[in-house]
mmCIF file of C-alpha atoms in Angstrom:
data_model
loop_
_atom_site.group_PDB
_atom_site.id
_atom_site.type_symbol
_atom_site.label_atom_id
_atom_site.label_comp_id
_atom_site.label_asym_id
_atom_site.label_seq_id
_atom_site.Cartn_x
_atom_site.Cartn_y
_atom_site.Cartn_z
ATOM 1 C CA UNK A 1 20.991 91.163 79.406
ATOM 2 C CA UNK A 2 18.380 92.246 76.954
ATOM 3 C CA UNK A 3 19.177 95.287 74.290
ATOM 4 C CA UNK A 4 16.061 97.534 73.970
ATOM 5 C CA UNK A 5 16.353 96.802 70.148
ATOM 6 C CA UNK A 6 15.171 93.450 70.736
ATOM 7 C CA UNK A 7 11.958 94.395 72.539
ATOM 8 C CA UNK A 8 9.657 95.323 69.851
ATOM 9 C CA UNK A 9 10.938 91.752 67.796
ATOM 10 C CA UNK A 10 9.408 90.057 70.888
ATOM 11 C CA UNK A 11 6.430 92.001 70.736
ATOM 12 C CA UNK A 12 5.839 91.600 66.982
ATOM 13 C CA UNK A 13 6.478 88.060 67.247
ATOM 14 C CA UNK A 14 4.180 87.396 70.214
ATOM 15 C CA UNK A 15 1.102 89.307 68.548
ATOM 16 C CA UNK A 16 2.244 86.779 65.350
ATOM 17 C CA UNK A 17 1.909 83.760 68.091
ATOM 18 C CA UNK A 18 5.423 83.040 66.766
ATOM 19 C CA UNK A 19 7.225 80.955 68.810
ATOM 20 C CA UNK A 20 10.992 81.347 69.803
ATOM 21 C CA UNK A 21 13.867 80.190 71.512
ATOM 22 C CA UNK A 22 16.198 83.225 72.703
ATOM 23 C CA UNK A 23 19.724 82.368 73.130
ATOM 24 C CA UNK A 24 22.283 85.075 74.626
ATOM 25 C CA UNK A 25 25.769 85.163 73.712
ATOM 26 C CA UNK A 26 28.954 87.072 72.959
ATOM 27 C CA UNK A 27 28.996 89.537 69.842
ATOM 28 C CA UNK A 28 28.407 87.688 66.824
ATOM 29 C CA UNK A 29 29.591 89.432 63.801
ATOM 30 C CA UNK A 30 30.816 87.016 61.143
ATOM 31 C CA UNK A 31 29.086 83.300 60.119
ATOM 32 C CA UNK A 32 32.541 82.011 61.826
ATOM 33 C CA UNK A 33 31.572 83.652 64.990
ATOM 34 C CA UNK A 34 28.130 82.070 64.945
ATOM 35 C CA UNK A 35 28.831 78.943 64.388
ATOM 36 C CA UNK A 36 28.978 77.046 67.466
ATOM 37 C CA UNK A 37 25.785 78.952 68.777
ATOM 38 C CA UNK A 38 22.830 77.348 68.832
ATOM 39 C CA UNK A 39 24.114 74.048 68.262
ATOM 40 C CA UNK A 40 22.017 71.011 69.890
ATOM 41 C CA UNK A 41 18.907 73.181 68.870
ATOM 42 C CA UNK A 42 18.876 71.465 65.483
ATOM 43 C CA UNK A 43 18.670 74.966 63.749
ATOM 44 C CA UNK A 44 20.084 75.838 60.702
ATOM 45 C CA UNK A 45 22.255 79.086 60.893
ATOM 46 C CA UNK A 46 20.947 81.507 58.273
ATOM 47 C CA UNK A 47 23.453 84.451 56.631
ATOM 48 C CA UNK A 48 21.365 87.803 55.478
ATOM 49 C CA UNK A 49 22.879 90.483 53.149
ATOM 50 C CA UNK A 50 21.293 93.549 52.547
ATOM 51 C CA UNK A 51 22.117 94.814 48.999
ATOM 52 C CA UNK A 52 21.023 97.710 46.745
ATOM 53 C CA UNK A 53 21.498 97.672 43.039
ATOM 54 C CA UNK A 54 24.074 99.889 40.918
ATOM 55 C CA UNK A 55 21.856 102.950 41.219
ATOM 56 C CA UNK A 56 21.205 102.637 44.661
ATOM 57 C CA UNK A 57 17.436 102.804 44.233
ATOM 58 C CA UNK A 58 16.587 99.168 45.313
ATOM 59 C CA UNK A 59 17.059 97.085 48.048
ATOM 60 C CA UNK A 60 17.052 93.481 48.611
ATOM 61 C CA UNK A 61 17.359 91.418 51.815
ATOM 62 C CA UNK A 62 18.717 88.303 50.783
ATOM 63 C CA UNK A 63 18.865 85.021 53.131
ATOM 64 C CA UNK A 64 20.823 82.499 52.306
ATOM 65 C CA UNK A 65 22.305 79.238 54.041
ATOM 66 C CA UNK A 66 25.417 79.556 56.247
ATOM 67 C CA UNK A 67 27.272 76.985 53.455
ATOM 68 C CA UNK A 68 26.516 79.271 50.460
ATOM 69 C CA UNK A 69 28.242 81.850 49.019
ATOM 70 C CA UNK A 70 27.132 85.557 47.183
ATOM 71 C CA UNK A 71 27.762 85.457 43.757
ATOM 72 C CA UNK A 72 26.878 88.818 42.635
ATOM 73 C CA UNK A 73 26.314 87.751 38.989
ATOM 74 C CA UNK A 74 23.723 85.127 39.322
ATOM 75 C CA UNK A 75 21.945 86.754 42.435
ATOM 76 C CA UNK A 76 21.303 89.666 40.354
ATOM 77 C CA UNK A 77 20.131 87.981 37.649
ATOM 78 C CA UNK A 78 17.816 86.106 39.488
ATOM 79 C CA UNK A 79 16.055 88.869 40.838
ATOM 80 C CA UNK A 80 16.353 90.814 37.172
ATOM 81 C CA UNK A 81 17.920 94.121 38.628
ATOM 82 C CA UNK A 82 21.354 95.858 38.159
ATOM 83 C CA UNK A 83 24.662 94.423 39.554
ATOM 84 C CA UNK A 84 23.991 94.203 43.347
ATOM 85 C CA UNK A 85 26.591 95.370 46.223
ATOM 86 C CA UNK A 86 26.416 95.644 49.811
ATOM 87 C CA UNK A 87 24.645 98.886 50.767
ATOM 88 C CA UNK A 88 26.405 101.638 53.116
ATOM 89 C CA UNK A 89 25.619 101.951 56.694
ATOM 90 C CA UNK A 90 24.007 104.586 56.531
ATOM 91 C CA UNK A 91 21.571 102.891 53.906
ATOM 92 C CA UNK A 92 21.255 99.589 56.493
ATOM 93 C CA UNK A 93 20.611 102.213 59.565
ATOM 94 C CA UNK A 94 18.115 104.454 57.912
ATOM 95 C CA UNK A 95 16.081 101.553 56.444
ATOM 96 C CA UNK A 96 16.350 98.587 58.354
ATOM 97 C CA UNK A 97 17.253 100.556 61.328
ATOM 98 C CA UNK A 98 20.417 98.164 62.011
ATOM 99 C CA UNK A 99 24.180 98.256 62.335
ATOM 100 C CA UNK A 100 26.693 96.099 60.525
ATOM 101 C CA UNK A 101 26.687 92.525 61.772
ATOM 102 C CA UNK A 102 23.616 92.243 63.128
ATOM 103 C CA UNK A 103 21.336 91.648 59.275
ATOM 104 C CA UNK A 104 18.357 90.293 60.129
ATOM 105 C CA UNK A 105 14.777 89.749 58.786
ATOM 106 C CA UNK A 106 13.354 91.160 61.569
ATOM 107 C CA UNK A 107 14.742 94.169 60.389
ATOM 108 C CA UNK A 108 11.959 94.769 57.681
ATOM 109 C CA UNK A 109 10.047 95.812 61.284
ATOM 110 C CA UNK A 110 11.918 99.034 60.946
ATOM 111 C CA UNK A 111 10.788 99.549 57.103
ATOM 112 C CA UNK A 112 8.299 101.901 57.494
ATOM 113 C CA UNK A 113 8.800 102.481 53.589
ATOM 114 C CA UNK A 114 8.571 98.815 52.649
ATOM 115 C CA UNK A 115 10.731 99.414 50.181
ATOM 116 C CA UNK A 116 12.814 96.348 50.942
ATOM 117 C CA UNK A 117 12.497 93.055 48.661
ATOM 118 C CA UNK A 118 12.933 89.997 50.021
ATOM 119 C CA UNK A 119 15.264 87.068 48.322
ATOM 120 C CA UNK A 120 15.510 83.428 50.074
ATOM 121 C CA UNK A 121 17.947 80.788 49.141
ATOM 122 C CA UNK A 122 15.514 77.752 48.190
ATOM 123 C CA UNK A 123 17.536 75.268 49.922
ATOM 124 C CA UNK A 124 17.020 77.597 53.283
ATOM 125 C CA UNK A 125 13.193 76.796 52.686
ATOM 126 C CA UNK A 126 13.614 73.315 53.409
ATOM 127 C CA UNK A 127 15.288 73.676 56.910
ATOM 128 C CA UNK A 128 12.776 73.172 59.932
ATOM 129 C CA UNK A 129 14.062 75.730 61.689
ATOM 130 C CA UNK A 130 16.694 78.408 61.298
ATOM 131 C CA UNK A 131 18.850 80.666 63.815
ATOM 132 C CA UNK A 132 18.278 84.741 63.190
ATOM 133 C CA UNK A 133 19.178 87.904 65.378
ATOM 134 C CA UNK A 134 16.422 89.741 67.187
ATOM 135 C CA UNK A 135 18.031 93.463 65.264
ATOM 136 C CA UNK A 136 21.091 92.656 67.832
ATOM 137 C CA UNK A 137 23.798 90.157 67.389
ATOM 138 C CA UNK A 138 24.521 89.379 70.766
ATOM 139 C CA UNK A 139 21.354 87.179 71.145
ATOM 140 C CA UNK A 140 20.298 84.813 68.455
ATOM 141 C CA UNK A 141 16.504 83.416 68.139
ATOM 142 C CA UNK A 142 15.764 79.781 67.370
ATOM 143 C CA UNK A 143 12.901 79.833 64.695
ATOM 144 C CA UNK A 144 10.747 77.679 62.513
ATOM 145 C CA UNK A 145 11.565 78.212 58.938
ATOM 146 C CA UNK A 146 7.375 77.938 58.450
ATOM 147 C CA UNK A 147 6.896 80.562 60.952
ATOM 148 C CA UNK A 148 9.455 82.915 59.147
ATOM 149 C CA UNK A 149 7.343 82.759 56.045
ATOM 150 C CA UNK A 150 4.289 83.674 57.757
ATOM 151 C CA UNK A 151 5.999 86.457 59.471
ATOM 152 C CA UNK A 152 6.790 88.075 56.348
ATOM 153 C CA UNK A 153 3.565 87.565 55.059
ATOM 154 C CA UNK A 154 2.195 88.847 58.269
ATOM 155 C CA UNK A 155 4.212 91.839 57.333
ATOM 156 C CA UNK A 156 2.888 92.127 53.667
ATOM 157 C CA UNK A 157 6.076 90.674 52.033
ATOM 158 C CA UNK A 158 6.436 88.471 49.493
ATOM 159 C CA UNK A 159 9.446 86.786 48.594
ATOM 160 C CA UNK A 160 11.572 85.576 45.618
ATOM 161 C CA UNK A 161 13.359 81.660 46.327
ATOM 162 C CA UNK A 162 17.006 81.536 44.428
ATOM 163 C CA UNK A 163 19.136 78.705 43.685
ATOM 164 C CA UNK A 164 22.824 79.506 45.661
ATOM 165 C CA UNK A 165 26.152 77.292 45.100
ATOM 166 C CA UNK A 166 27.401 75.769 48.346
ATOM 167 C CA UNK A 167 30.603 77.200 48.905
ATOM 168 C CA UNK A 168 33.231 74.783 47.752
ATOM 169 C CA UNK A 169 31.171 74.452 44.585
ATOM 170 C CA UNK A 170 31.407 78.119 44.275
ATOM 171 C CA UNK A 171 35.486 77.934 44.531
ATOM 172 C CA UNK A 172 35.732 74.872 42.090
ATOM 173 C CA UNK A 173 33.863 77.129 39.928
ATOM 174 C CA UNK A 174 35.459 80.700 40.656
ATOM 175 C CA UNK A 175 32.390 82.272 41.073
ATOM 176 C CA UNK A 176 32.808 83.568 44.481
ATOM 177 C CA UNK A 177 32.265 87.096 44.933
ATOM 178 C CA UNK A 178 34.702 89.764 45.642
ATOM 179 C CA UNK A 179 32.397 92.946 46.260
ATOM 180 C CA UNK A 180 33.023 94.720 49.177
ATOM 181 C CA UNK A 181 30.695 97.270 50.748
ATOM 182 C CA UNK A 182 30.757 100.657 48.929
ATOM 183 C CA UNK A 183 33.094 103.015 50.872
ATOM 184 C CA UNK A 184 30.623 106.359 49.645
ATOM 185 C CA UNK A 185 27.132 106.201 48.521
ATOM 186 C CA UNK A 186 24.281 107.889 49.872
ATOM 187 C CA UNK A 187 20.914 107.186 49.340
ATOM 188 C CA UNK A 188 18.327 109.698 50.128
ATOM 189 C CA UNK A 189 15.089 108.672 49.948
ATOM 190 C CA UNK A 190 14.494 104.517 48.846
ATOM 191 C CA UNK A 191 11.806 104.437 46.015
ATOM 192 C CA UNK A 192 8.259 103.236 47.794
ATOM 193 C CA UNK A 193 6.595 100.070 47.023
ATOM 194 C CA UNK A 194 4.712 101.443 44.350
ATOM 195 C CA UNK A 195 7.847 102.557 42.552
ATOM 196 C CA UNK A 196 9.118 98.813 42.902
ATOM 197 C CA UNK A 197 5.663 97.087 41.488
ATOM 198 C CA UNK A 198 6.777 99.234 38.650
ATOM 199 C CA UNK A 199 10.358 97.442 38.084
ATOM 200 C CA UNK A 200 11.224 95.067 35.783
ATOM 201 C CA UNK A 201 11.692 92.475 38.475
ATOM 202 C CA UNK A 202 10.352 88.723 37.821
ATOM 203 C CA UNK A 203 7.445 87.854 39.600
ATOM 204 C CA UNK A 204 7.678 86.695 43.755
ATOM 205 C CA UNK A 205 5.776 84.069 45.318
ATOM 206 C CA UNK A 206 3.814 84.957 48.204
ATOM 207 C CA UNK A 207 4.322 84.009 51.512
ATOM 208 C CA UNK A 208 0.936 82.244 52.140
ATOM 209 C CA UNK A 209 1.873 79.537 49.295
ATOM 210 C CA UNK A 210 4.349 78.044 51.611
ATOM 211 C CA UNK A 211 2.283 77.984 54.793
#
């Protein structure tokens, strides 16, 4: 049965002439949960975290592949900003107007603000197609990886690639992160996109270069 938070994905996508492949399933919280969905569709499942810097004034969505790993330290330095952490739900709610387990780049739909950066693992660029949730995680959407790049640009969004370790990489190293979301932190107002052109962020590549 279809959630009303899904509609206005489909809608967006359709005026995009973006094509999809819904699949319906069970409550899909965790990468482990997700992992036999989709499968025969030849899509790559794709793990989103949406984190804010030390101050709280910043936010990133950041896609990586289902293999790979956070590692706060060389995310962050990547994209130049403060130590990055999970934001609160109230952050996740009031920007990307979604609840915990159910990340999504559709979400920047719901950022009115567009105050949200966008961060995708480079290795996740050169998947065909990848799995994402339509703002709901009990239905997952099969997607060309192509397609997702012109959405955001579509959108106005640029984005910045990162390299990622694979997980066991990550272990042999110890690098694996150990953050956990922030149990108080409220942000009021996120800065507006003229407040991030003035960060100290290294440049993005736009969308359009990859289509």
């Amino acid at each position: 049965m279809m959630n009303e938070k899904e509609l206005p994905v489909y809608a967006a996508l359709d005026r995009m002439s973006i094509e999809y492949t819904r699949i319906e399933h069970p409550a899909a919280a965790t990468m482990e949960a997700c992992a036999a969905i989709g499968e025969g569709t030849g899509a790559s499942h794709c793990k989103n975290l949406f984190l804010t810097n030390r101050q709280g004034t910043a936010f990133s969505l950041v896609m990586l592949g289902s293999s790979k790993k956070f590692r706060t330290a060389s995310v962050s330095k990547q994209l130049g900003v403060a130590r990055l952490s999970f934001t609160t739900a109230e952050q996740l709610e009031n920007i990307l107007g979604l609840t915990q387990g159910s990340v999504t780049v559709t979400g920047l739909l719901n950022d009115t603000m567009h105050c949200v950066r966008v961060a995708i693992d480079r290795d996740l660029l050169n998947e065909e197609r990848i799995l994402i949730h339509p703002n709901i995680n009990t239905a997952s959407l099969v997607v060309k990886t192509s397609d997702i790049l012109r959405f955001l640009d579509l959108l106005g969004y640029e984005f910045t690639p990162i390299a990622v370790e694979d997980a066991d990489a990550a272990v042999q190293s110890g690098s694996l992160c150990t953050d956990k979301p922030p149990n108080v932190f409220c942000c009021k107002k996120p800065p507006c996109r003229a407040t991030l052109r003035m960060s100290s962020w290294i440049p993005t590549i736009s969308t359009s270069s990859f289509t």
